[in-house]
Amino acid sequence: MRELQASFAALSADAKRIIDARTGELNALNARLGELGAAPAPGTSEDADIKRQRQTLIRDRSAMDADLRLARLIVVDAQQRSEALRTRERDLFQAQLTDRALPLGGAFWRELAQAWPDDRARLAPLADELQAAGARLAAPGNRGSVLLALVLALLAITVGDVLAERGLARLAQQVLPGGRLRRSLLVIAIVVVNMTVVALALQGFLQTLRARADFGPMSGKLVALVDESVLYIVYVTSLGRALLANARPSWRLPALSNELALRLRLYPWLVALVSVLVWIPTQVAGISELSTAALRACQGITAMALVLMIAATLVRLRTPQPQPQQEQDDKATPPEPRPLWVGLALGLVTLALVGVVLLVGVGYISVASLVATQLAWTGLVAISFYVLFKFADDLFMALVSSRGEFGQRLQKSFHFSSSTLDQAAVVLSALARVLLFLYMLIALGAQLGTRPDEVLQQTDRISAGLTIGEFQIKPGAIFSALAVLVGGFVALRIFQRWLRERYLPTTTMEPGMQSSLSTLLNYVGVVLVVAAGLSAMGIGINRIAWIASALSVGIGFGLQAIVQNFISGLILLAERPVKVGDWVVLGTTEGDIKRINVRATEIQQGDRSIVIVPNSEFITKTVRNMTLTSAEGRVLIRLPMPLSTDAKRVRELMLAACSAHPGVLETPAPSLSLEGIENGSLIFQAICYVASPRLAGGVRSDLLFTILDDFKNAGLPLAVPTMMMATPPTAQG
């Protein structure tokens, strides 16, 4: 059934590829027919070349449409037949599970003894094929090549694995930076390299055997089982040896003590050998089509052997009780308590083992074998994906996090903040773990010995996606959208850096306008990148109309201020009534604009404090912009002098003081005017300009000091303010 399902799946996949290819061609034909237009009415003349082209296109479209219909029928038929096979297999499986035979009763053993002659007869063809193949291999012409292939395979499996593992460790020390990525990547590399070396050596040896022995149909299937069994043993032992890392304790990925790792060093071999030894008899029984009694006996042996293996592993994993002397030494540093989930998992596994023994005892051997096999398979899958989870986390933390070398390069190149990189690393790691978790669920549903290609075929369940209402969530679309977002934001950051550092400095724009333009383009780019990400996920603008409706309701109740400030921020960036670097006065707030954000504007006051003002304040209220039309500042000095003062001399001294100050601009030139007479004093007013209003206060103070000294040296007194005092009226006598 499995082979038929695989053939149906391949047929359906080929038909879908034809449909995808021909659909594009059919659309192209329809487009060309649309360009030619509809056929004219009867009795109307038409160019012969256009008529011939239309007829050819219509004929090709009809043939292509017929091919598409046939391909769709093939897809539907293949899916129906595959579903029928799955239903039949499920029914047979359920019937087998409900079968009951008490192994402690005499009927079980009598049935097995009665079926033995027939089973032996069914095993005879397999034995004959193996005997004939052995005789051909022992022939003088084949013996030498077979032995040579066996020696080379053993050398590659033993010496080659050891050399490859040492070479990987040395290469990791030289190439990879220190950290967790080195440990998790080394575990994966050891498993992959060992599997590759053994697979190549084993394939070379088996090809020699197949060429020399000429196996029959049954013995050929047995050789394929041996091939899978050896690869399984190598995978389990390589994974266990890489995780325990007894030769390199500092590189050990799981948090295991050296003592526990040494106690477990032989258990990967035990697990692999026991799993294979209890798996092969069941497969041989299926190949030879043995009786139900023989198959039931194999399943019982499988269940009990796996129970003993798992129980022995749990006992070995148990932390030993400390001795009295050790307890006295460890009083200062008590051991860390075991996590709660570990205790719960061990308790569930123990209950499952007890349940398997009880199921065998009451006669449900098939169910017991299934549970025991699933327990062993679950343990292997959990350990394998533990390594992958660690690798995904270590990979993104090393590549994206600000603590990694590559992340620091990203930070320097694109000016990303440390928090942004750290958040991106955590999010990418979480997404990778979610995808791995989905594949782990698929792998958990596979039985022991399932080939990797069979497991990967079930990924269609994930790629089909999850439909919620009108939305269809697909992992492929999610990661495509993620790639679009990452690439878009990186490209946006590169464009901003080029705009800010290369292009804008070459223009005549002032710095404040350059900053405003860069911020505005950043907002536009973020909107475009998010829209592209939604489009890659399959969510168009028309599909999020209900989101806009919900937002409109929210705006009506509590988001008016936020939206108002956002729109005001866009107006500020577009119209630029104020810009970064301007000196503004808004009510009682006065200072320099440091930044214009989406919601608010930051103003730095004279005491270096920052006032955050909502953007709507700049649109709805009166704002005094000291540097809107000109960046120059004005200094005004107004002095009263006695009526007897030499006005020309005062004018010369004040203008000379203004012209001598380095902060006073030459253009426009300083000026002085005699405003008039107030309270018996001449009023002189000097005006000069400085480069910025922020300099006016300091320059005015310097000029006053200079002018007062000059007046004192020239003997020019300042006017004394007239003081008027009111006296109370005297009392009348």
mmCIF file of C-alpha atoms in Angstrom, residues 10 35 51 74 92 135 484 499 505 604 649 665 680 693 704:
data_model
loop_
_atom_site.group_PDB
_atom_site.id
_atom_site.type_symbol
_atom_site.label_atom_id
_atom_site.label_comp_id
_atom_site.label_asym_id
_atom_site.label_seq_id
_atom_site.Cartn_x
_atom_site.Cartn_y
_atom_site.Cartn_z
ATOM 1 C CA ALA A 10 4.019 11.226 -7.693
ATOM 2 C CA GLU A 35 -5.794 41.671 -28.554
ATOM 3 C CA LYS A 51 -8.686 35.477 -39.303
ATOM 4 C CA ILE A 74 -5.971 12.724 -13.001
ATOM 5 C CA LEU A 92 -6.778 -3.023 8.744
ATOM 6 C CA ALA A 135 27.084 -19.410 -2.751
ATOM 7 C CA VAL A 484 10.303 40.646 2.082
ATOM 8 C CA LEU A 499 20.319 59.832 1.058
ATOM 9 C CA PRO A 505 24.806 67.030 1.550
ATOM 10 C CA GLN A 604 15.427 71.232 23.924
ATOM 11 C CA ARG A 649 30.622 110.797 20.692
ATOM 12 C CA LEU A 665 27.856 90.279 11.495
ATOM 13 C CA GLY A 680 14.724 114.380 30.592
ATOM 14 C CA PRO A 693 19.292 84.024 17.905
ATOM 15 C CA LEU A 704 27.112 96.224 27.414
#
